[in-house]
Amino acid sequence: MHRALATVNLESIRHNLASLQGRLSPGTSLMAVVKADGYGHGAAEVARAAQEAGAAALGVATAGEAVSLRDAGIEGPLVVLGPLTGAGLEAAVHAGAEVTLWSEQFIRELVRVGRVMKHPIRVHIKVDTGMHRLGLYPRRLPGFLDAIDTEPEIELAGVMSHFATADEAGGVAGGEAGPEDSGQDGDFFHYQLKAFEEAIQPVILRTPGKITYHCANSAATIGFPQAHFDMVRCGIAVYGLSPFQADPFADGLRPALRLTSYVADVKRLTEGDSVGYGRSWIAPRNTHIAVIPIGYGDGFSRGLSSRGRVLIGGRPYPVVGRVSMDIITADLGGDGPAIRHGDEVVLIGRQGEEVILAEELAAALGTINYEITCNLSSRVERRYEG
Ligand SMILES: *Cc1c(COP(=O)(O)O)cnc(C)c1O
């Protein structure tokens, strides 16, 4: 019995890779994005499974994440997608990671670090086509290419961009808005796509070599085949979670993570008894409560107080009362006598015929599935199967 256990099915990760790759034309490769400890699933284990299933590259956000993957023995192309400062850049480059580049100042830093390396540093230039965060404006790209052309320490590996709205306008499942009624956001996606196509023309003309052009995240990979280019960068879909906050199964994905706890006690309550902090829930009738040793300290959000559901014995029961740091409580109603100390409790995933999706928890909390799995804390033990 584990008080808080995340079981990650690596067979599902490989299935999701195969499903995503099935959408790509021959010659388009897939980068598996494993930042934030593999969206809470465990970066090294997911990276290994993704590579087994044919991922051509791995993506992370920070130097520390790149170094941890190498320390775990993960080899192969690895790209740091986020910004790096001096020490981080050195660490990333020594870990053999490729880096993302968009500023002149960063060129100088790269040259400095590159001088002591035996091989040139492989870089991906990030173009800002409308996200207005990282990246250089397309009109500056030709001058930027001139600047790195003269530096033998720098080797151009790719040119990339990132979409602001791909998740709102595409997908079989369609998300909130299908392509037919995507309005502004569909327009903005196409505006960004066109800006990227135009931006890379001069690069294609002057650098006919092997440059990888890439801009699609999971949503664009599923929703917009015209945005695939040479490589897609998939995070959320690798884990079997829907980039559209819809049903992942509808897009051929299988959620890989199951979050479980157990029934630590079954408590009899008389009508009018309250449960937990603040007495926020009062039993409307005589009932039984399951006491479950998981809480917001594990990443089961306090916002689910009297809103979430759990599965026990293949049936759903409402979370009642406050979610505390270490404990939640669920109303078992008349089923109380049938439920035993030690019974498995599912908080995310399948049990019998029932399933609780991370998307359901996200909707109840007004957030997205990404945050649900990223928030699982280090107190949750990770197990791998498949
Ligand atoms: C995180 C990230 C991705 C993956 O996005 P998903 O929506 O999880 O597929 C792709 N590209 C960049 C630059 C990222 O930072």
mmCIF file of C-alpha atoms and ligand atoms in Angstrom:
data_model
loop_
_atom_site.group_PDB
_atom_site.id
_atom_site.type_symbol
_atom_site.label_atom_id
_atom_site.label_comp_id
_atom_site.label_asym_id
_atom_site.label_seq_id
_atom_site.Cartn_x
_atom_site.Cartn_y
_atom_site.Cartn_z
ATOM 1 C CA MET A 1 0.000 0.000 0.000
ATOM 2 C CA HIS A 2 1.309 3.419 -0.958
ATOM 3 C CA ARG A 3 -0.076 6.607 0.456
ATOM 4 C CA ALA A 4 0.613 8.444 -2.808
ATOM 5 C CA LEU A 5 1.808 6.557 -5.848
ATOM 6 C CA ALA A 6 2.077 7.598 -9.493
ATOM 7 C CA THR A 7 2.336 4.558 -11.736
ATOM 8 C CA VAL A 8 3.546 5.489 -15.192
ATOM 9 C CA ASN A 9 2.874 2.999 -17.960
ATOM 10 C CA LEU A 10 5.766 3.197 -20.420
ATOM 11 C CA GLU A 11 3.874 1.067 -22.929
ATOM 12 C CA SER A 12 1.355 3.935 -23.106
ATOM 13 C CA ILE A 13 4.195 6.410 -23.688
ATOM 14 C CA ARG A 14 5.448 4.252 -26.578
ATOM 15 C CA HIS A 15 1.902 3.926 -27.905
ATOM 16 C CA ASN A 16 1.480 7.720 -27.873
ATOM 17 C CA LEU A 17 4.789 8.159 -29.705
ATOM 18 C CA ALA A 18 3.658 5.691 -32.356
ATOM 19 C CA SER A 19 0.263 7.371 -32.622
ATOM 20 C CA LEU A 20 1.848 10.819 -33.077
ATOM 21 C CA GLN A 21 4.436 9.510 -35.531
ATOM 22 C CA GLY A 22 1.605 7.947 -37.519
ATOM 23 C CA ARG A 23 0.418 11.494 -38.259
ATOM 24 C CA LEU A 24 3.760 12.611 -39.674
ATOM 25 C CA SER A 25 4.912 12.336 -43.254
ATOM 26 C CA PRO A 26 8.038 10.273 -43.882
ATOM 27 C CA GLY A 27 11.062 12.435 -43.149
ATOM 28 C CA THR A 28 9.431 14.398 -40.341
ATOM 29 C CA SER A 29 10.890 13.488 -36.977
ATOM 30 C CA LEU A 30 9.615 13.912 -33.440
ATOM 31 C CA MET A 31 11.181 15.622 -30.442
ATOM 32 C CA ALA A 32 9.787 14.350 -27.130
ATOM 33 C CA VAL A 33 9.608 17.241 -24.674
ATOM 34 C CA VAL A 34 10.445 16.034 -21.159
ATOM 35 C CA LYS A 35 10.838 19.337 -19.291
ATOM 36 C CA ALA A 36 9.509 19.743 -15.734
ATOM 37 C CA ASP A 37 10.530 16.163 -14.940
ATOM 38 C CA GLY A 38 8.583 14.828 -17.886
ATOM 39 C CA TYR A 39 5.456 16.851 -16.989
ATOM 40 C CA GLY A 40 5.628 15.186 -13.571
ATOM 41 C CA HIS A 41 5.981 11.650 -14.982
ATOM 42 C CA GLY A 42 9.781 11.296 -14.562
ATOM 43 C CA ALA A 43 12.026 12.715 -17.288
ATOM 44 C CA ALA A 44 14.621 9.971 -17.641
ATOM 45 C CA GLU A 45 12.181 7.061 -17.797
ATOM 46 C CA VAL A 46 9.923 8.843 -20.280
ATOM 47 C CA ALA A 47 12.938 9.920 -22.360
ATOM 48 C CA ARG A 48 14.150 6.329 -22.579
ATOM 49 C CA ALA A 49 10.716 5.026 -23.596
ATOM 50 C CA ALA A 50 10.331 7.827 -26.148
ATOM 51 C CA GLN A 51 13.711 7.029 -27.673
ATOM 52 C CA GLU A 52 12.818 3.328 -27.844
ATOM 53 C CA ALA A 53 9.698 4.336 -29.747
ATOM 54 C CA GLY A 54 11.692 6.413 -32.208
ATOM 55 C CA ALA A 55 11.896 9.964 -30.827
ATOM 56 C CA ALA A 56 14.760 11.636 -32.719
ATOM 57 C CA ALA A 57 15.439 14.260 -30.066
ATOM 58 C CA LEU A 58 14.559 15.276 -26.530
ATOM 59 C CA GLY A 59 13.547 18.752 -25.415
ATOM 60 C CA VAL A 60 13.977 20.352 -21.982
ATOM 61 C CA ALA A 61 13.592 23.889 -20.656
ATOM 62 C CA THR A 62 16.655 24.287 -18.449
ATOM 63 C CA ALA A 63 20.340 23.423 -18.204
ATOM 64 C CA GLY A 64 19.682 21.498 -14.995
ATOM 65 C CA GLU A 65 17.182 19.296 -16.791
ATOM 66 C CA ALA A 66 19.694 18.583 -19.566
ATOM 67 C CA VAL A 67 22.402 17.670 -17.043
ATOM 68 C CA SER A 68 20.055 15.362 -15.083
ATOM 69 C CA LEU A 69 19.135 13.474 -18.227
ATOM 70 C CA ARG A 70 22.802 12.927 -19.075
ATOM 71 C CA ASP A 71 23.504 11.900 -15.459
ATOM 72 C CA ALA A 72 20.742 9.311 -15.854
ATOM 73 C CA GLY A 73 22.603 7.926 -18.863
ATOM 74 C CA ILE A 74 20.326 9.345 -21.565
ATOM 75 C CA GLU A 75 22.227 9.886 -24.810
ATOM 76 C CA GLY A 76 21.255 11.335 -28.167
ATOM 77 C CA PRO A 77 20.188 14.768 -29.391
ATOM 78 C CA LEU A 78 18.905 16.985 -26.600
ATOM 79 C CA VAL A 79 17.752 20.577 -27.025
ATOM 80 C CA VAL A 80 17.408 23.200 -24.272
ATOM 81 C CA LEU A 81 14.370 25.199 -25.395
ATOM 82 C CA GLY A 82 14.554 27.930 -22.751
ATOM 83 C CA PRO A 83 16.922 30.820 -22.082
ATOM 84 C CA LEU A 84 20.316 30.135 -20.511
ATOM 85 C CA THR A 85 22.596 32.340 -18.464
ATOM 86 C CA GLY A 86 26.403 32.015 -18.435
ATOM 87 C CA ALA A 87 26.815 29.121 -15.992
ATOM 88 C CA GLY A 88 23.742 27.353 -17.336
ATOM 89 C CA LEU A 89 25.011 27.657 -20.886
ATOM 90 C CA GLU A 90 28.340 26.091 -19.936
ATOM 91 C CA ALA A 91 26.592 23.241 -18.135
ATOM 92 C CA ALA A 92 24.239 22.627 -21.059
ATOM 93 C CA VAL A 93 27.026 22.675 -23.635
ATOM 94 C CA HIS A 94 29.210 20.361 -21.549
ATOM 95 C CA ALA A 95 26.222 18.008 -21.323
ATOM 96 C CA GLY A 96 26.263 17.949 -25.110
ATOM 97 C CA ALA A 97 22.932 19.734 -25.436
ATOM 98 C CA GLU A 98 21.929 21.890 -28.369
ATOM 99 C CA VAL A 99 20.741 25.351 -27.380
ATOM 100 C CA THR A 100 18.188 27.894 -28.520
ATOM 101 C CA LEU A 101 19.447 31.259 -29.686
ATOM 102 C CA TRP A 102 17.847 34.622 -30.468
ATOM 103 C CA SER A 103 20.089 37.444 -29.242
ATOM 104 C CA GLU A 104 23.390 38.965 -30.355
ATOM 105 C CA GLN A 105 24.622 38.948 -26.801
ATOM 106 C CA PHE A 106 24.010 35.216 -26.628
ATOM 107 C CA ILE A 107 26.111 34.736 -29.780
ATOM 108 C CA ARG A 108 29.056 36.286 -27.913
ATOM 109 C CA GLU A 109 28.474 34.015 -24.909
ATOM 110 C CA LEU A 110 28.324 30.989 -27.182
ATOM 111 C CA VAL A 111 31.584 31.932 -28.877
ATOM 112 C CA ARG A 112 33.256 32.295 -25.482
ATOM 113 C CA VAL A 113 32.021 28.902 -24.281
ATOM 114 C CA GLY A 114 32.586 27.308 -27.690
ATOM 115 C CA ARG A 115 36.284 28.205 -27.786
ATOM 116 C CA VAL A 116 37.118 25.579 -25.199
ATOM 117 C CA MET A 117 35.002 22.885 -26.846
ATOM 118 C CA LYS A 118 36.263 20.433 -29.440
ATOM 119 C CA HIS A 119 33.065 20.605 -31.511
ATOM 120 C CA PRO A 120 30.984 23.573 -32.563
ATOM 121 C CA ILE A 121 27.873 24.209 -30.467
ATOM 122 C CA ARG A 122 24.697 23.271 -32.325
ATOM 123 C CA VAL A 123 22.040 25.961 -32.112
ATOM 124 C CA HIS A 124 18.402 26.446 -33.036
ATOM 125 C CA ILE A 125 17.481 30.017 -33.880
ATOM 126 C CA LYS A 126 14.132 30.919 -32.405
ATOM 127 C CA VAL A 127 11.973 33.263 -34.443
ATOM 128 C CA ASP A 128 9.161 35.199 -32.771
ATOM 129 C CA THR A 129 6.187 34.948 -35.117
ATOM 130 C CA GLY A 130 3.662 36.355 -32.646
ATOM 131 C CA MET A 131 4.063 34.691 -29.250
ATOM 132 C CA HIS A 132 6.006 37.797 -28.173
ATOM 133 C CA ARG A 133 8.095 36.007 -25.594
ATOM 134 C CA LEU A 134 11.366 34.386 -26.662
ATOM 135 C CA GLY A 135 12.722 34.779 -30.180
ATOM 136 C CA LEU A 136 13.886 37.378 -32.653
ATOM 137 C CA TYR A 137 11.626 39.142 -35.122
ATOM 138 C CA PRO A 138 11.774 37.592 -38.611
ATOM 139 C CA ARG A 139 13.150 40.738 -40.259
ATOM 140 C CA ARG A 140 16.291 40.405 -38.114
ATOM 141 C CA LEU A 141 16.931 36.806 -39.185
ATOM 142 C CA PRO A 142 19.154 37.485 -42.262
ATOM 143 C CA GLY A 143 21.494 39.760 -40.284
ATOM 144 C CA PHE A 144 21.544 37.228 -37.482
ATOM 145 C CA LEU A 145 22.571 34.460 -39.886
ATOM 146 C CA ASP A 146 25.435 36.710 -41.107
ATOM 147 C CA ALA A 147 26.561 37.119 -37.518
ATOM 148 C CA ILE A 148 26.723 33.405 -36.745
ATOM 149 C CA ASP A 149 28.152 32.488 -40.181
ATOM 150 C CA THR A 150 31.453 34.052 -39.189
ATOM 151 C CA GLU A 151 31.703 32.108 -35.928
ATOM 152 C CA PRO A 152 33.214 28.631 -36.307
ATOM 153 C CA GLU A 153 32.168 27.844 -32.726
ATOM 154 C CA ILE A 154 28.512 27.905 -33.750
ATOM 155 C CA GLU A 155 26.779 25.414 -36.038
ATOM 156 C CA LEU A 156 23.247 26.138 -37.203
ATOM 157 C CA ALA A 157 21.116 23.040 -36.494
ATOM 158 C CA GLY A 158 17.617 24.429 -36.716
ATOM 159 C CA VAL A 159 15.233 27.331 -37.039
ATOM 160 C CA MET A 160 12.121 27.238 -34.897
ATOM 161 C CA SER A 161 9.085 29.136 -33.691
ATOM 162 C CA HIS A 162 6.244 28.506 -31.249
ATOM 163 C CA PHE A 163 2.454 28.885 -31.621
ATOM 164 C CA ALA A 164 0.279 30.873 -29.223
ATOM 165 C CA THR A 165 -3.096 29.388 -30.158
ATOM 166 C CA ALA A 166 -2.676 25.958 -31.792
ATOM 167 C CA ASP A 167 -4.566 24.345 -28.895
ATOM 168 C CA GLU A 168 -7.634 26.511 -29.448
ATOM 169 C CA ALA A 169 -8.150 25.887 -33.107
ATOM 170 C CA GLY A 170 -7.456 22.300 -34.072
ATOM 171 C CA GLY A 171 -7.640 18.634 -33.303
ATOM 172 C CA VAL A 172 -10.007 15.779 -34.028
ATOM 173 C CA ALA A 173 -11.527 16.252 -30.604
ATOM 174 C CA GLY A 174 -11.756 19.929 -31.423
ATOM 175 C CA GLY A 175 -11.279 21.355 -27.943
ATOM 176 C CA GLU A 176 -13.444 24.327 -27.129
ATOM 177 C CA ALA A 177 -13.597 25.613 -30.673
ATOM 178 C CA GLY A 178 -13.430 23.471 -33.787
ATOM 179 C CA PRO A 179 -11.622 24.664 -36.923
ATOM 180 C CA GLU A 180 -14.936 25.842 -38.383
ATOM 181 C CA ASP A 181 -15.618 28.298 -35.572
ATOM 182 C CA SER A 182 -12.076 29.069 -34.513
ATOM 183 C CA GLY A 183 -12.444 32.725 -35.482
ATOM 184 C CA GLN A 184 -9.665 34.987 -34.274
ATOM 185 C CA ASP A 185 -7.517 32.193 -32.939
ATOM 186 C CA GLY A 186 -7.563 30.129 -36.105
ATOM 187 C CA ASP A 187 -6.622 33.312 -37.920
ATOM 188 C CA PHE A 188 -3.760 33.957 -35.542
ATOM 189 C CA PHE A 189 -2.451 30.423 -35.965
ATOM 190 C CA HIS A 190 -2.398 30.890 -39.753
ATOM 191 C CA TYR A 191 -0.815 34.321 -39.357
ATOM 192 C CA GLN A 192 2.017 32.775 -37.318
ATOM 193 C CA LEU A 193 2.413 29.863 -39.725
ATOM 194 C CA LYS A 194 2.723 32.242 -42.680
ATOM 195 C CA ALA A 195 5.196 34.410 -40.790
ATOM 196 C CA PHE A 196 7.333 31.320 -40.107
ATOM 197 C CA GLU A 197 7.161 30.131 -43.728
ATOM 198 C CA GLU A 198 8.270 33.573 -44.904
ATOM 199 C CA ALA A 199 10.974 33.891 -42.272
ATOM 200 C CA ILE A 200 12.678 30.641 -43.226
ATOM 201 C CA GLN A 201 12.758 31.302 -47.014
ATOM 202 C CA PRO A 202 16.056 33.217 -46.897
ATOM 203 C CA VAL A 203 17.567 30.504 -44.666
ATOM 204 C CA ILE A 204 16.502 27.773 -47.101
ATOM 205 C CA LEU A 205 18.030 29.725 -49.988
ATOM 206 C CA ARG A 206 21.369 30.483 -48.416
ATOM 207 C CA THR A 207 21.808 27.331 -46.295
ATOM 208 C CA PRO A 208 20.769 24.347 -48.371
ATOM 209 C CA GLY A 209 22.400 21.968 -45.849
ATOM 210 C CA LYS A 210 20.659 19.995 -43.153
ATOM 211 C CA ILE A 211 18.737 22.594 -41.184
ATOM 212 C CA THR A 212 15.780 21.328 -39.148
ATOM 213 C CA TYR A 213 12.752 23.612 -39.322
ATOM 214 C CA HIS A 214 10.277 23.101 -36.495
ATOM 215 C CA CYS A 215 7.384 24.921 -34.866
ATOM 216 C CA ALA A 216 4.622 22.434 -33.962
ATOM 217 C CA ASN A 217 3.774 21.581 -30.355
ATOM 218 C CA SER A 218 1.359 18.695 -29.595
ATOM 219 C CA ALA A 219 -1.730 20.700 -30.531
ATOM 220 C CA ALA A 220 -0.307 21.737 -33.898
ATOM 221 C CA THR A 221 1.021 18.220 -34.504
ATOM 222 C CA ILE A 222 -2.498 16.812 -34.132
ATOM 223 C CA GLY A 223 -4.462 19.741 -35.527
ATOM 224 C CA PHE A 224 -2.311 21.176 -38.320
ATOM 225 C CA PRO A 225 -0.282 18.795 -40.514
ATOM 226 C CA GLN A 226 0.805 21.774 -42.617
ATOM 227 C CA ALA A 227 2.801 22.968 -39.579
ATOM 228 C CA HIS A 228 4.921 19.813 -39.226
ATOM 229 C CA PHE A 229 7.973 20.867 -41.302
ATOM 230 C CA ASP A 230 11.046 18.698 -40.495
ATOM 231 C CA MET A 231 10.305 17.984 -36.857
ATOM 232 C CA VAL A 232 7.472 18.334 -34.353
ATOM 233 C CA ARG A 233 7.992 19.033 -30.651
ATOM 234 C CA CYS A 234 5.498 17.056 -28.600
ATOM 235 C CA GLY A 235 5.133 17.263 -24.850
ATOM 236 C CA ILE A 236 1.632 16.866 -23.458
ATOM 237 C CA ALA A 237 0.487 14.305 -26.063
ATOM 238 C CA VAL A 238 3.479 12.044 -25.292
ATOM 239 C CA TYR A 239 1.966 11.569 -21.837
ATOM 240 C CA GLY A 240 -1.434 10.740 -23.305
ATOM 241 C CA LEU A 241 -2.970 14.019 -22.203
ATOM 242 C CA SER A 242 -5.124 16.104 -24.530
ATOM 243 C CA PRO A 243 -3.572 19.356 -25.810
ATOM 244 C CA PHE A 244 -7.167 20.514 -26.361
ATOM 245 C CA GLN A 245 -8.362 19.732 -22.810
ATOM 246 C CA ALA A 246 -10.712 17.232 -24.423
ATOM 247 C CA ASP A 247 -10.888 13.430 -24.426
ATOM 248 C CA PRO A 248 -7.356 12.169 -25.167
ATOM 249 C CA PHE A 249 -8.689 8.814 -26.431
ATOM 250 C CA ALA A 250 -10.489 10.655 -29.257
ATOM 251 C CA ASP A 251 -7.072 11.710 -30.575
ATOM 252 C CA GLY A 252 -5.593 8.202 -30.266
ATOM 253 C CA LEU A 253 -3.744 8.956 -27.022
ATOM 254 C CA ARG A 254 -3.523 6.880 -23.845
ATOM 255 C CA PRO A 255 -2.976 8.595 -20.489
ATOM 256 C CA ALA A 256 0.200 7.085 -19.038
ATOM 257 C CA LEU A 257 -0.161 8.120 -15.414
ATOM 258 C CA ARG A 258 -2.290 6.636 -12.678
ATOM 259 C CA LEU A 259 -2.357 8.355 -9.291
ATOM 260 C CA THR A 260 -3.421 6.137 -6.410
ATOM 261 C CA SER A 261 -3.695 6.074 -2.640
ATOM 262 C CA TYR A 262 -5.570 3.764 -0.278
ATOM 263 C CA VAL A 263 -8.369 3.765 2.251
ATOM 264 C CA ALA A 264 -6.637 4.409 5.572
ATOM 265 C CA ASP A 265 -9.907 4.281 7.506
ATOM 266 C CA VAL A 266 -13.662 4.074 7.059
ATOM 267 C CA LYS A 267 -15.476 6.364 9.482
ATOM 268 C CA ARG A 268 -19.175 6.252 10.410
ATOM 269 C CA LEU A 269 -20.817 9.653 10.461
ATOM 270 C CA THR A 270 -24.218 10.591 11.863
ATOM 271 C CA GLU A 271 -26.367 13.140 10.050
ATOM 272 C CA GLY A 272 -25.119 16.611 11.038
ATOM 273 C CA ASP A 273 -21.501 15.554 11.725
ATOM 274 C CA SER A 274 -18.887 17.652 9.964
ATOM 275 C CA VAL A 275 -15.668 16.444 8.414
ATOM 276 C CA GLY A 276 -12.265 18.102 8.288
ATOM 277 C CA TYR A 277 -10.952 21.650 8.657
ATOM 278 C CA GLY A 278 -13.457 24.470 8.811
ATOM 279 C CA ARG A 279 -16.381 22.004 9.041
ATOM 280 C CA SER A 280 -17.003 22.872 5.397
ATOM 281 C CA TRP A 281 -19.055 19.730 4.788
ATOM 282 C CA ILE A 282 -21.836 18.501 7.069
ATOM 283 C CA ALA A 283 -23.216 14.979 6.538
ATOM 284 C CA PRO A 284 -26.755 15.385 5.152
ATOM 285 C CA ARG A 285 -27.591 11.842 6.339
ATOM 286 C CA ASN A 286 -25.986 8.976 8.211
ATOM 287 C CA THR A 287 -23.103 7.855 6.052
ATOM 288 C CA HIS A 288 -19.572 6.489 5.882
ATOM 289 C CA ILE A 289 -16.453 8.464 4.985
ATOM 290 C CA ALA A 290 -13.239 7.095 3.500
ATOM 291 C CA VAL A 291 -10.139 8.734 4.934
ATOM 292 C CA ILE A 292 -7.455 8.812 2.225
ATOM 293 C CA PRO A 293 -3.840 9.784 2.987
ATOM 294 C CA ILE A 294 -3.075 12.106 0.074
ATOM 295 C CA GLY A 295 -3.456 15.875 -0.088
ATOM 296 C CA TYR A 296 -2.235 19.121 -1.547
ATOM 297 C CA GLY A 297 1.256 18.327 -0.235
ATOM 298 C CA ASP A 298 1.282 15.619 -2.876
ATOM 299 C CA GLY A 299 -0.192 17.870 -5.561
ATOM 300 C CA PHE A 300 -3.876 16.990 -5.126
ATOM 301 C CA SER A 301 -5.082 20.574 -5.173
ATOM 302 C CA ARG A 302 -6.981 22.116 -2.287
ATOM 303 C CA GLY A 303 -9.258 23.573 -4.934
ATOM 304 C CA LEU A 304 -10.796 20.099 -5.223
ATOM 305 C CA SER A 305 -12.304 20.395 -1.730
ATOM 306 C CA SER A 306 -15.904 19.116 -2.055
ATOM 307 C CA ARG A 307 -15.462 19.132 -5.868
ATOM 308 C CA GLY A 308 -13.292 16.179 -6.909
ATOM 309 C CA ARG A 309 -14.136 12.494 -7.244
ATOM 310 C CA VAL A 310 -12.185 9.376 -6.387
ATOM 311 C CA LEU A 311 -12.649 5.761 -7.455
ATOM 312 C CA ILE A 312 -12.823 2.904 -4.956
ATOM 313 C CA GLY A 313 -13.788 -0.626 -5.956
ATOM 314 C CA GLY A 314 -14.492 0.647 -9.470
ATOM 315 C CA ARG A 315 -17.095 3.195 -8.324
ATOM 316 C CA PRO A 316 -16.895 6.996 -8.052
ATOM 317 C CA TYR A 317 -17.316 8.812 -4.741
ATOM 318 C CA PRO A 318 -17.296 12.576 -4.161
ATOM 319 C CA VAL A 319 -14.490 14.262 -2.255
ATOM 320 C CA VAL A 320 -16.194 15.972 0.674
ATOM 321 C CA GLY A 321 -14.759 18.549 3.068
ATOM 322 C CA ARG A 322 -11.421 20.308 2.734
ATOM 323 C CA VAL A 323 -8.486 18.788 0.958
ATOM 324 C CA SER A 324 -5.717 19.179 3.543
ATOM 325 C CA MET A 325 -1.969 18.802 3.125
ATOM 326 C CA ASP A 326 -1.932 15.066 3.817
ATOM 327 C CA ILE A 327 -5.541 13.839 3.907
ATOM 328 C CA ILE A 328 -8.724 13.901 1.867
ATOM 329 C CA THR A 329 -12.126 12.432 2.676
ATOM 330 C CA ALA A 330 -14.734 10.919 0.377
ATOM 331 C CA ASP A 331 -18.407 10.199 1.044
ATOM 332 C CA LEU A 332 -19.097 6.486 0.612
ATOM 333 C CA GLY A 333 -22.837 6.761 1.287
ATOM 334 C CA GLY A 334 -24.443 3.362 1.733
ATOM 335 C CA ASP A 335 -21.407 1.538 0.300
ATOM 336 C CA GLY A 336 -19.396 2.186 3.467
ATOM 337 C CA PRO A 337 -19.709 -1.308 4.977
ATOM 338 C CA ALA A 338 -18.363 -2.889 1.744
ATOM 339 C CA ILE A 339 -15.205 -0.785 1.682
ATOM 340 C CA ARG A 340 -12.200 -1.934 3.640
ATOM 341 C CA HIS A 341 -9.068 -0.447 5.078
ATOM 342 C CA GLY A 342 -6.367 -0.878 2.434
ATOM 343 C CA ASP A 343 -8.668 -0.716 -0.617
ATOM 344 C CA GLU A 344 -7.036 1.060 -3.543
ATOM 345 C CA VAL A 345 -8.187 4.621 -4.238
ATOM 346 C CA VAL A 346 -7.705 6.063 -7.729
ATOM 347 C CA LEU A 347 -7.378 9.845 -8.034
ATOM 348 C CA ILE A 348 -6.266 9.924 -11.675
ATOM 349 C CA GLY A 349 -6.700 7.011 -14.054
ATOM 350 C CA ARG A 350 -8.806 3.927 -14.556
ATOM 351 C CA GLN A 351 -10.302 1.516 -12.057
ATOM 352 C CA GLY A 352 -12.687 -1.091 -13.420
ATOM 353 C CA GLU A 353 -15.060 0.579 -15.868
ATOM 354 C CA GLU A 354 -14.537 4.083 -14.480
ATOM 355 C CA VAL A 355 -11.853 6.597 -15.366
ATOM 356 C CA ILE A 356 -10.863 9.964 -13.925
ATOM 357 C CA LEU A 357 -8.923 12.006 -16.469
ATOM 358 C CA ALA A 358 -6.418 14.727 -15.590
ATOM 359 C CA GLU A 359 -8.596 16.861 -17.897
ATOM 360 C CA GLU A 360 -11.538 16.396 -15.500
ATOM 361 C CA LEU A 361 -9.502 17.613 -12.531
ATOM 362 C CA ALA A 362 -8.179 20.515 -14.592
ATOM 363 C CA ALA A 363 -11.704 21.582 -15.578
ATOM 364 C CA ALA A 364 -12.857 21.448 -11.949
ATOM 365 C CA LEU A 365 -9.921 23.675 -11.016
ATOM 366 C CA GLY A 366 -10.124 26.087 -13.939
ATOM 367 C CA THR A 367 -6.663 25.090 -15.151
ATOM 368 C CA ILE A 368 -5.130 22.757 -17.752
ATOM 369 C CA ASN A 369 -4.003 19.128 -17.533
ATOM 370 C CA TYR A 370 -0.339 20.223 -17.836
ATOM 371 C CA GLU A 371 -0.545 21.772 -14.383
ATOM 372 C CA ILE A 372 -2.249 18.730 -12.834
ATOM 373 C CA THR A 373 0.632 16.325 -13.512
ATOM 374 C CA CYS A 374 3.404 18.943 -13.131
ATOM 375 C CA ASN A 375 2.098 19.656 -9.627
ATOM 376 C CA LEU A 376 2.554 16.083 -8.378
ATOM 377 C CA SER A 377 5.178 16.639 -5.696
ATOM 378 C CA SER A 378 8.341 14.722 -4.885
ATOM 379 C CA ARG A 379 6.414 13.081 -2.038
ATOM 380 C CA VAL A 380 4.516 11.037 -4.630
ATOM 381 C CA GLU A 381 6.457 7.875 -5.359
ATOM 382 C CA ARG A 382 6.886 7.132 -9.071
ATOM 383 C CA ARG A 383 6.706 3.526 -10.288
ATOM 384 C CA TYR A 384 7.157 2.381 -13.856
ATOM 385 C CA GLU A 385 5.480 -0.516 -15.609
ATOM 386 C CA GLY A 386 5.341 -1.752 -19.190
HETATM 387 C C1 LIG B 1 6.974 22.834 -23.826
HETATM 388 C C2 LIG B 1 7.266 23.110 -25.246
HETATM 389 C C3 LIG B 1 6.740 22.295 -26.255
HETATM 390 C C4 LIG B 1 5.768 21.159 -25.986
HETATM 391 O O1 LIG B 1 4.460 21.678 -25.902
HETATM 392 P P1 LIG B 1 3.203 20.701 -25.690
HETATM 393 O O2 LIG B 1 2.044 21.620 -25.770
HETATM 394 O O3 LIG B 1 3.371 20.097 -24.348
HETATM 395 O O4 LIG B 1 3.273 19.702 -26.782
HETATM 396 C C5 LIG B 1 7.113 22.568 -27.560
HETATM 397 N N1 LIG B 1 7.950 23.590 -27.846
HETATM 398 C C6 LIG B 1 8.462 24.401 -26.904
HETATM 399 C C7 LIG B 1 9.364 25.513 -27.285
HETATM 400 C C8 LIG B 1 8.130 24.199 -25.573
HETATM 401 O O5 LIG B 1 8.627 25.004 -24.641
#
